[in-house]
Coordinates of C-alpha atoms and ligand atoms in Angstrom, one line a residue:
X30 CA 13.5 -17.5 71.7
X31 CA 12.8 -15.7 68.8
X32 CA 15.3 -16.2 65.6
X33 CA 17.5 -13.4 64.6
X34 CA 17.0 -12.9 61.2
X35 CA 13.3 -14.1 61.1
X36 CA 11.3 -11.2 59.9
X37 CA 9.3 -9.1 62.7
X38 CA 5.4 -9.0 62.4
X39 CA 5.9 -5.2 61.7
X40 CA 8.1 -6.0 58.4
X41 CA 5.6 -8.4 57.4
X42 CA 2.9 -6.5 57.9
X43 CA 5.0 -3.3 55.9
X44 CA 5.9 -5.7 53.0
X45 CA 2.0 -6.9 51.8
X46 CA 0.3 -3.3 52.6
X47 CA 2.7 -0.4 52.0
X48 CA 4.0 0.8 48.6
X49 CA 7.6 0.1 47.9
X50 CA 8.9 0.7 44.2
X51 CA 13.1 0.4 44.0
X52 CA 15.2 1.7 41.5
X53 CA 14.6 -0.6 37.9
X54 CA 18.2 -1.0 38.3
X55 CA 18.0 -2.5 41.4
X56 CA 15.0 -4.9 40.1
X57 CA 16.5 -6.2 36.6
X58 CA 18.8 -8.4 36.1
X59 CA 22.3 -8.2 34.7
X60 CA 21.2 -9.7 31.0
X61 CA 18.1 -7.5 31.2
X62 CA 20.0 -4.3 31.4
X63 CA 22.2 -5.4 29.0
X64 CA 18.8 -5.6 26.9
X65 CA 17.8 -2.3 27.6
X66 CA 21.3 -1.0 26.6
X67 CA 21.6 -2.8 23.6
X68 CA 17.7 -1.4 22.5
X69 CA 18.9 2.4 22.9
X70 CA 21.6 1.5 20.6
X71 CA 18.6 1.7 18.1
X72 CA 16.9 4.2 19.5
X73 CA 19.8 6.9 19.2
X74 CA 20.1 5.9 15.6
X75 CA 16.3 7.0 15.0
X76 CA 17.0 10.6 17.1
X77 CA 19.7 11.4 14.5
X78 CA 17.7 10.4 11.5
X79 CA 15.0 11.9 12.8
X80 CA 14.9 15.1 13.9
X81 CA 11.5 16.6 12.5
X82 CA 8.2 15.2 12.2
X83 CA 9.0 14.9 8.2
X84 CA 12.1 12.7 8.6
X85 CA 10.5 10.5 11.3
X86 CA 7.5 9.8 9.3
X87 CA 10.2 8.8 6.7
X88 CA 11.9 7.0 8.9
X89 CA 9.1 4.9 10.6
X90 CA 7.8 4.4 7.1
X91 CA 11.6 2.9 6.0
X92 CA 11.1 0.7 9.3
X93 CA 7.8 -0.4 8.4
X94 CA 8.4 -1.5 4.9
X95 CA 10.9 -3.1 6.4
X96 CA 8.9 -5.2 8.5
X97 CA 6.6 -6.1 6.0
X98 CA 4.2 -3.3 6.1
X99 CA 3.0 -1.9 2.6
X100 CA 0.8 1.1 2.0
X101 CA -2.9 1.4 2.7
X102 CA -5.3 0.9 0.0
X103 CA -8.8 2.5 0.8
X104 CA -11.7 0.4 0.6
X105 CA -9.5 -3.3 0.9
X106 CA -11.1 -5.5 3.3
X107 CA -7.7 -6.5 5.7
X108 CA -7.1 -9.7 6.8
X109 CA -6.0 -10.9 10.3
X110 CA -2.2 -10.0 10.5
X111 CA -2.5 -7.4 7.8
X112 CA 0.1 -4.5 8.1
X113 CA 0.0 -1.2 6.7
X114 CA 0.2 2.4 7.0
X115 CA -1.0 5.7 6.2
X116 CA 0.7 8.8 5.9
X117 CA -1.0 12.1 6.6
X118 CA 0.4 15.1 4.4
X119 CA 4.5 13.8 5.3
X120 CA 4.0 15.0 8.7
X121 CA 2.1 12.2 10.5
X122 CA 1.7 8.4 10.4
X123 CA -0.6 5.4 11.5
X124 CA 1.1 1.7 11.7
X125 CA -1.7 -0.7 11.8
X126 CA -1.5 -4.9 12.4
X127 CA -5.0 -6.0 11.9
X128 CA -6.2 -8.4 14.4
X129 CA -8.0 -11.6 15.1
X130 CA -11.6 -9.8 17.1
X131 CA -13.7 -8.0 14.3
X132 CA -12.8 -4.1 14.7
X133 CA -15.7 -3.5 16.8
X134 CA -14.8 -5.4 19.8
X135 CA -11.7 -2.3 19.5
X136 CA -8.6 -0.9 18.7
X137 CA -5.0 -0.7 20.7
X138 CA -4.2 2.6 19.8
X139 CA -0.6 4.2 20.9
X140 CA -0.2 8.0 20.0
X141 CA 3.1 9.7 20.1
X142 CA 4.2 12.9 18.6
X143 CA 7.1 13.5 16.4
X144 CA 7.3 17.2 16.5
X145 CA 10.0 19.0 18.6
X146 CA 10.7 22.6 20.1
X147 CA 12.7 23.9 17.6
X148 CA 13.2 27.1 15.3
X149 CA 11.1 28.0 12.3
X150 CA 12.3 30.3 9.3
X151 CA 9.7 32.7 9.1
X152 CA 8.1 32.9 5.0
X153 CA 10.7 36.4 5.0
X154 CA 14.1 35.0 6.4
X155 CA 17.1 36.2 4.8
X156 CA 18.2 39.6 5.5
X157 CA 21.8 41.6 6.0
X158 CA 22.6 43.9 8.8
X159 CA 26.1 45.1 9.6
X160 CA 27.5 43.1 7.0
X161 CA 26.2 39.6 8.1
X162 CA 23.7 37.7 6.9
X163 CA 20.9 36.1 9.2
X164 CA 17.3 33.8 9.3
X165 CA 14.7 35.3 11.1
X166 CA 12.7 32.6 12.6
X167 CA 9.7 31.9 14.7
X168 CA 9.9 30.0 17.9
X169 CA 7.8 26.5 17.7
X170 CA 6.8 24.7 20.7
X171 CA 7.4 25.4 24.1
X172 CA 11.2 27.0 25.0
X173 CA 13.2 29.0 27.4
X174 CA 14.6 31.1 24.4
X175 CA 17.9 31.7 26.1
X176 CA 19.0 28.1 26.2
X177 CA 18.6 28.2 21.9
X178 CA 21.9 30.6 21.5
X179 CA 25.1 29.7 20.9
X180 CA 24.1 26.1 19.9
X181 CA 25.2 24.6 16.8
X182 CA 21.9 24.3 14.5
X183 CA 21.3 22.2 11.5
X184 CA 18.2 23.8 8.8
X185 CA 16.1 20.7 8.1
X186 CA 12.9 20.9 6.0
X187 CA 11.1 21.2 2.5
X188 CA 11.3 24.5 -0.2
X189 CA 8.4 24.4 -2.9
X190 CA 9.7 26.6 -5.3
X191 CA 7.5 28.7 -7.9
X192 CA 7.9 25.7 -10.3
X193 CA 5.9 23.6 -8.1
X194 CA 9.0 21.3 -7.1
X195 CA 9.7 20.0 -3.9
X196 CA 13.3 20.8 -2.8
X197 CA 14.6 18.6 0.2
X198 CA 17.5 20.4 2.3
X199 CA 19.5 19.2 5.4
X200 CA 22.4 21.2 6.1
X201 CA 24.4 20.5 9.1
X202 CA 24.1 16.6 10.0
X203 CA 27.2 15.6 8.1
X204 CA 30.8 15.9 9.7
X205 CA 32.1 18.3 7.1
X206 CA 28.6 20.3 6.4
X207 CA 28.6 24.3 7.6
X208 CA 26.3 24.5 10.8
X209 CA 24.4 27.5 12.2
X210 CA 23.7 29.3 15.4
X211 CA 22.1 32.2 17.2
X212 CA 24.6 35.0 18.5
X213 CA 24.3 35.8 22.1
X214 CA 26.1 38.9 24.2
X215 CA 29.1 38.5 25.6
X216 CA 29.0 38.7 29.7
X217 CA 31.3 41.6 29.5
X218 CA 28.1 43.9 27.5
X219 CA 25.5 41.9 29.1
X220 CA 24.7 44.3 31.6
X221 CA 21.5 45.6 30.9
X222 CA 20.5 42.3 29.5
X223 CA 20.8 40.4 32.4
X224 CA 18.7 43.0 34.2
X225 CA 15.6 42.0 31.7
X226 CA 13.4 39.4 33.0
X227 CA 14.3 35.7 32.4
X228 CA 11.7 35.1 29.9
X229 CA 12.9 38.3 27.8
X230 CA 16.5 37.6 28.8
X231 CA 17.0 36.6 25.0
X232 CA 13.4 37.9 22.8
X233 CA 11.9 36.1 20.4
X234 CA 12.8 38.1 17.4
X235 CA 16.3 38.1 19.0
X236 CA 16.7 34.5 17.6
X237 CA 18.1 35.1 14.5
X238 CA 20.4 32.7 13.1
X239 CA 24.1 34.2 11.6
X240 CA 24.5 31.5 8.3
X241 CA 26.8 33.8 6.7
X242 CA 29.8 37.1 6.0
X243 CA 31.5 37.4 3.2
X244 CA 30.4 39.7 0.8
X245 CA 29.8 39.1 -2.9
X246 CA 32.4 40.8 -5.2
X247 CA 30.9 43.9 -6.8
X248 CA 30.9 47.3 -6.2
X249 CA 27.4 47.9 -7.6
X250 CA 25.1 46.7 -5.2
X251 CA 24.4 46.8 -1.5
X252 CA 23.9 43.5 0.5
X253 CA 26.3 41.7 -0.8
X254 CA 26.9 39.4 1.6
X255 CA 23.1 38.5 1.2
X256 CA 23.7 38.4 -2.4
X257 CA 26.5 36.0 -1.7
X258 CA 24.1 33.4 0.6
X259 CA 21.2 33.7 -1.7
X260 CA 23.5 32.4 -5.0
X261 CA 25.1 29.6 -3.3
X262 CA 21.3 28.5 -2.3
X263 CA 20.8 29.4 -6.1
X264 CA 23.2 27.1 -7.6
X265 CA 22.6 24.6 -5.0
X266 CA 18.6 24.2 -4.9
X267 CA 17.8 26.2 -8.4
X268 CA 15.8 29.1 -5.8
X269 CA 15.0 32.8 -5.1
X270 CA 14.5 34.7 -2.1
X271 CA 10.6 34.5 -2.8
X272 CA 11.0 30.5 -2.8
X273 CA 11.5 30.9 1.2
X274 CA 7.4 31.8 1.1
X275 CA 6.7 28.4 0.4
X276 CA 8.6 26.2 2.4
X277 CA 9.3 24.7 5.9
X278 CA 13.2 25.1 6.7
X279 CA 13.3 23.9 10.9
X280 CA 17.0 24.5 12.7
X281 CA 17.4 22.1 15.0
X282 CA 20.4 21.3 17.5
X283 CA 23.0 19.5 15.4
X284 CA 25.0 17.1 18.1
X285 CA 24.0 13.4 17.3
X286 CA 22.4 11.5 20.4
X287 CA 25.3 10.3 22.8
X288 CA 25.1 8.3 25.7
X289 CA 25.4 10.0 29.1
X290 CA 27.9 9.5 32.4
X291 CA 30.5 7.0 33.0
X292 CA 27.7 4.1 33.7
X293 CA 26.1 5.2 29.7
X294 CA 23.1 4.3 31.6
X295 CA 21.4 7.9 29.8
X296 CA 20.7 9.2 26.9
X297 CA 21.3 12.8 26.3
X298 CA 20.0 14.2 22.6
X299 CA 17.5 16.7 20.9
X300 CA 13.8 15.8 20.1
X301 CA 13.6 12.8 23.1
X302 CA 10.1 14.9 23.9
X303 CA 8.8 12.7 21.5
X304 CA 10.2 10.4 19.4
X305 CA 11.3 8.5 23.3
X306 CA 7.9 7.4 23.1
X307 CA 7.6 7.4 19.3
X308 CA 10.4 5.5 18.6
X309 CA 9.1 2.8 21.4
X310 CA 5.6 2.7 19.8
X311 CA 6.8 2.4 16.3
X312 CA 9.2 -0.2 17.3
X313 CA 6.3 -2.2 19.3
X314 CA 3.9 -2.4 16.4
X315 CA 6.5 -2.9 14.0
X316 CA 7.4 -6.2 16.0
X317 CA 3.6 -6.8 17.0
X318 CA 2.1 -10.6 15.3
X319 CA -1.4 -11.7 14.8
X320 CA -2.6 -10.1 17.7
X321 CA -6.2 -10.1 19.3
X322 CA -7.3 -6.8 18.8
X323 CA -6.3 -4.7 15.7
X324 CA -3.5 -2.7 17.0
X325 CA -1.8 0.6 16.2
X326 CA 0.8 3.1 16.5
X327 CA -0.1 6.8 15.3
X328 CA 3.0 9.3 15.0
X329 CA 1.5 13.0 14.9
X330 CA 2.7 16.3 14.0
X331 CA 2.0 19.5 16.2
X332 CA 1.3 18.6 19.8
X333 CA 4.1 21.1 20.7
X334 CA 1.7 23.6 19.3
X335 CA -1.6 22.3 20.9
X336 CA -2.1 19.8 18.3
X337 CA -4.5 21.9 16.2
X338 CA -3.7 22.0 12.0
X339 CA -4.5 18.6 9.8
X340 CA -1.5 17.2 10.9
X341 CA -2.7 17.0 14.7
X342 CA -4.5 14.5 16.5
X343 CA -7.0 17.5 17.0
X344 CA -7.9 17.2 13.5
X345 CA -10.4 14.2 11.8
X346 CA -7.2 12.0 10.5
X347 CA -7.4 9.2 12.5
X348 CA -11.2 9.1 13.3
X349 CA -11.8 8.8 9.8
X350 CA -8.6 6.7 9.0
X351 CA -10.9 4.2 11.4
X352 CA -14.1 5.2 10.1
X353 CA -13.0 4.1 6.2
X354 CA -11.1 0.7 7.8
X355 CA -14.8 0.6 9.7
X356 CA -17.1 0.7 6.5
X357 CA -15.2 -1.9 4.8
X358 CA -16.8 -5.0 7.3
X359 CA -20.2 -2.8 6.9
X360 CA -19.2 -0.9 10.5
X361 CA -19.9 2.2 11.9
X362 CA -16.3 4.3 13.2
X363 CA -17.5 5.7 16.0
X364 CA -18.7 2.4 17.1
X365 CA -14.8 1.2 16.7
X366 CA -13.6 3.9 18.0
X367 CA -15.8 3.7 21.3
X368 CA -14.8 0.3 21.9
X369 CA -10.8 1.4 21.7
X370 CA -7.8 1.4 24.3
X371 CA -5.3 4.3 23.5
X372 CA -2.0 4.9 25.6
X373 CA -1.3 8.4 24.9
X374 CA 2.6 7.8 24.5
X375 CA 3.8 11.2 26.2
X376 CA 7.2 11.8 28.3
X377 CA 6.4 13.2 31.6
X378 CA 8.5 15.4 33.8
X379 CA 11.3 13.7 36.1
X380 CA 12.6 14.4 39.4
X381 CA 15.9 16.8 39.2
X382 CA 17.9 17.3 42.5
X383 CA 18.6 20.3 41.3
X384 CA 15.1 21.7 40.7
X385 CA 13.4 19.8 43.7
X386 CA 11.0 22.8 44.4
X387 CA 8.7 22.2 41.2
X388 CA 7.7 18.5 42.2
X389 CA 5.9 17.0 44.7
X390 CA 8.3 13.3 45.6
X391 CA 5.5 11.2 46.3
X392 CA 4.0 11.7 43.3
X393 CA 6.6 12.9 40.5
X394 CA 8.3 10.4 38.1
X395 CA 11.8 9.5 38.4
X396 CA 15.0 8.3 36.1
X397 CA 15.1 4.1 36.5
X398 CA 11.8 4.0 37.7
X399 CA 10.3 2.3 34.6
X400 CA 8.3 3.7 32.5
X401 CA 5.2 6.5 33.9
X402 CA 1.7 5.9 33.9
X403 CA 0.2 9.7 34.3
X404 CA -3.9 9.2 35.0
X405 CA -3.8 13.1 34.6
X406 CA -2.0 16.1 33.4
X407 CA -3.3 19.4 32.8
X408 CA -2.7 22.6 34.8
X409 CA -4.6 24.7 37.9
X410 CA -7.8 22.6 38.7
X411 CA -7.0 19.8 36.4
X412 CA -7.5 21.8 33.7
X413 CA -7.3 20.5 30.1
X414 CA -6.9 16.8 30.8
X415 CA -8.8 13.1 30.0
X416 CA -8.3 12.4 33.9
X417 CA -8.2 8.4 33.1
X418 CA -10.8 6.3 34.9
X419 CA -9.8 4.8 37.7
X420 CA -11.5 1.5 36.1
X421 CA -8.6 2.6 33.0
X422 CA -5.9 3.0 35.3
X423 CA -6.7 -0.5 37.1
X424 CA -6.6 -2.5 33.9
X425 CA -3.5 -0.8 32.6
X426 CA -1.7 -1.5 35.8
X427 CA -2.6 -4.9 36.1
X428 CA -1.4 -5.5 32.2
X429 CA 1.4 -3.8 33.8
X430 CA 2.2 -5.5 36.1
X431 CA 1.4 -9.2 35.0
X432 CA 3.8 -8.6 32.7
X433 CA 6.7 -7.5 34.3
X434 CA 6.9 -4.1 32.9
X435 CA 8.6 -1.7 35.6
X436 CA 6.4 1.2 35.8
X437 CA 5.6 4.2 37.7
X438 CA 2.7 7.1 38.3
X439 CA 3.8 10.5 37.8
X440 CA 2.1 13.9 37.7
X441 CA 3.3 17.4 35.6
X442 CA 4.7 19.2 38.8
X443 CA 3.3 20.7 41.8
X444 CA -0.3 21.5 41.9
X445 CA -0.1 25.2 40.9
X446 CA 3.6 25.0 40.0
X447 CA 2.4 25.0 35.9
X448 CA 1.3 21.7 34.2
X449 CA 1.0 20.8 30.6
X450 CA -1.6 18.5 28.7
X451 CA -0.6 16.1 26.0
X452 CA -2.9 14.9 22.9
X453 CA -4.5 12.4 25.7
X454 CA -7.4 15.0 26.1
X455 CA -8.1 15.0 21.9
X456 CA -8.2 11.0 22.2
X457 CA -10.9 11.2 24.8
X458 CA -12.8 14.0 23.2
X459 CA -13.3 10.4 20.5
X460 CA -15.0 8.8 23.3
X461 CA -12.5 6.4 23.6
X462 CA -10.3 5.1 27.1
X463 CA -6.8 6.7 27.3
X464 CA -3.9 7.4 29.5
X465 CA -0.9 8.7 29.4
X466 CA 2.3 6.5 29.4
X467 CA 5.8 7.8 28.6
X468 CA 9.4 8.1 29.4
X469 CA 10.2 10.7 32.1
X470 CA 12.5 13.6 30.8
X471 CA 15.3 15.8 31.9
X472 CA 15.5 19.1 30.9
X473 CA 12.5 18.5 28.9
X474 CA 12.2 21.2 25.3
X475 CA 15.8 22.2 26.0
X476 CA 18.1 21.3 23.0
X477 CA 20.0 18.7 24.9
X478 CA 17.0 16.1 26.9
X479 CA 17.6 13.5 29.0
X480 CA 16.2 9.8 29.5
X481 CA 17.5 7.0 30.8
X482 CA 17.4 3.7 28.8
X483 CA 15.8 1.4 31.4
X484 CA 12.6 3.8 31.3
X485 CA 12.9 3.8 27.2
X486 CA 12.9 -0.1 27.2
X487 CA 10.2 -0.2 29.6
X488 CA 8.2 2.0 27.8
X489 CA 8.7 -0.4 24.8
X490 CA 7.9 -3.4 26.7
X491 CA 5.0 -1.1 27.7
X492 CA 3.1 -1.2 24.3
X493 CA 4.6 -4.5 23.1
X494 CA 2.2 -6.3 26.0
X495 CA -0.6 -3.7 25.5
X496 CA -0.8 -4.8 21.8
X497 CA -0.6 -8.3 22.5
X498 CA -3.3 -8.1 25.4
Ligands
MN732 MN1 5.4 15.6 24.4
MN733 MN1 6.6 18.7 24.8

């Protein structure tokens, strides 16, 4: 007679050939969660100290030096466990451990982005109307407009005045500081507004930001309340209205990074799309020794916009960062570069219950699920992705997997449903393998995004074992 709990032939059978990932909080154990808890602690420290790609370059560079990392000196010949970085106009950065292999045998590059959704002044932003004085600003990134009123906005960013110095201004991050916000209507007048279409329900040059009302005493002159704004800035950073031409002032959503629901198994902040996955790649080359291959992490600017400008991984930066390194040991870049690995450290889209409709189950990412392994993104017909080898895929999910990093596939929706590309495509344009491999996101470019912390500390056990490979 056959033994009760002795599995059937069926469930044998199921267990070696059929798929079956579980929940990463189902797979760890109690002390490795407590790990992955204990590593956001860090991470939500970064999201408030960073929240543009200035103060995370910054940042990583604080982290760095830190670490042991010093500045890179063009032309020195680096020796094996070497660290240093470069940074690219204050808006970018690349980490770099030099390894045991000669550079030709290749690189393990990682490639996050550090620039957010968010609102730009424009060069003209201070004006009055009705007595109030407002920013005009220009959308940057990707947004649903509406969900950017009535949020509480810090101004972050850089004024080069017509003396040629560079003022520094953060208004908004400190308990007692003044913060900002776009107005919206109130239901009650909203009527013909809510008959506009969704994606005009709030305009683009609707998003003005209120930062002020009280007039200036004097009789003489009109805009006083303008007056009023433009001498505090006076007496605070020495400028005039014409000093707004040359500068980059971002408002971003001023809540800190909090843990989210009663388990704090989330993390709910602004910018997670993608200092997630730069935080994790800084963080795993920061903590990478003597490896094999020369490894590194680069931190770009402007993949929300397509990654085009000097800052963006569509730009020359980091081919000839590795095309200088190259020349040193009488190399040829493109040779090195040819011979690289890059993850393409991206967030991907996760599953929402509430939002079902947009992703296909079996192949969308989902919270706890590790960190997600994308072999393409793009939109329509695949179009605008790397599309990762299969041979690419294989050897990242075996490094994967022999390493105990809980990981995922996921895909950017639906086919047809949208899609999205990530700087994956610029990194293949180099001729070199990539993927993309990231944290999956809720409610991905609004001001408040969602992760959860066993995907972030998968994602940095991720690069931490494809450095050391
Ligand atoms: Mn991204
Ligand atoms: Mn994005």
């Amino acid at each position: 007679m056959e033994k009760k709990n002795e599995r059937s032939k069926a469930e044998k059978l199921s267990e070696k050939l059929l798929s079956d990932h579980k929940n990463g909080g189902l797979r760890l154990s109690d002390e490795k969660l407590k790990k992955a808890d204990k590593f956001a602690v860090g991470y939500k420290q970064f999201l408030d100290l960073a929240k543009t790609e200035r103060e995370a370059v910054i940042q990583a560079v604080k982290m760095a030096e830190d670490a042991g990392f010093v500045p890179y000196e063009k032309g020195k010949k680096y020796e094996s466990g070497d660290k240093f970085y470069f940074v690219n106009r204050g808006k970018a950065v690349i980490l770099t451990v030099m390894g045991k292999k000669p550079l030709d045998e290749g690189i393990r590059l990682a490639a996050a982005h550090i620039d957010s959704p968010r609102l730009d002044l424009k060069q003209n932003p201070l004006y009055e109307d009705m007595e109030l004085a407002l920013f005009k600003t220009h959308y940057y990134g990707g947004i649903k407009k509406y969900q950017w009123t009535t949020v509480p906005m810090s101004l972050h960013g850089v004024i080069v005045r017509a003396d040629g110095e560079k003022i520094t201004v953060c208004v908004g991050e400190d308990e007692d500081d003044p913060v900002f916000c776009v107005t919206d209507l109130l239901p009650h007048l909203a009527t013909a507004q809510m008959k506009r279409t969704p994606a005009e329900l709030v305009k683009g040059e609707e998003l003005n930001i209120l930062i002020g009302s009280r007039p200036f005493k004097d009789d003489k002159i009109s805009n006083k309340v303008k007056l009023n704004i433009m001498s505090i800035l006076n007496e605070k950073y020495g400028i005039t209205e014409d000093d707004f031409i040359s500068a980059e002032l971002e408002a971003v959503p001023q809540f800190k990074a909090r843990d989210l629901g009663f388990d704090r198994s989330m993390v709910a902040a602004y910018g997670q799309d993608d200092r997630v996955c730069a935080y994790t790649a800084l963080e795993a080359i920061l903590k990478c020794k003597e490896p094999e291959h020369t490894c590194m992490t680069v931190l770009t600017d402007k993949e929300e916009t397509g990654s085009d400008g000097n800052t963006g991984l569509n730009s020359s930066y980091l081919p000839y960062f590795i095309d200088d390194l190259a020349r040193v040991y009488g190399l040829v870049g493109h040779n090195v570069i040819s011979a690289s690995e890059c993850l393409s450290a991206d967030v991907n889209a996760a599953v929402d219950p509430t939002f079902p409709d947009v992703t296909e189950t079996r192949n969308a990412s989902k919270l706890n699920y590790g960190v997600v392994a994308t072999k393409f993104t793009g939109s329509r017909g695949k179009s605008g992705t790397s599309d990762a080898s299969a041979e690419f895929v294989g050897r990242v999910r075996r490094l994967f997997d022999e390493n105990e990093v809980i990981w995922q596939t996921g895909e950017l929706g639906k086919v047809d449903m949208g899609g999205g590309g990530t700087v994956a495509q610029y990194i293949a344009d180099l001729d070199m393998d990539v993927i993309d491999v990231g944290v999956p996101v809720l409610s991905m470019h609004a001001p408040l995004e969602v992760t959860s912390k066993i995907d972030i500390y998968m994602a940095y056990k991720a690069f931490s074992v494809f450095f050391a490979d």
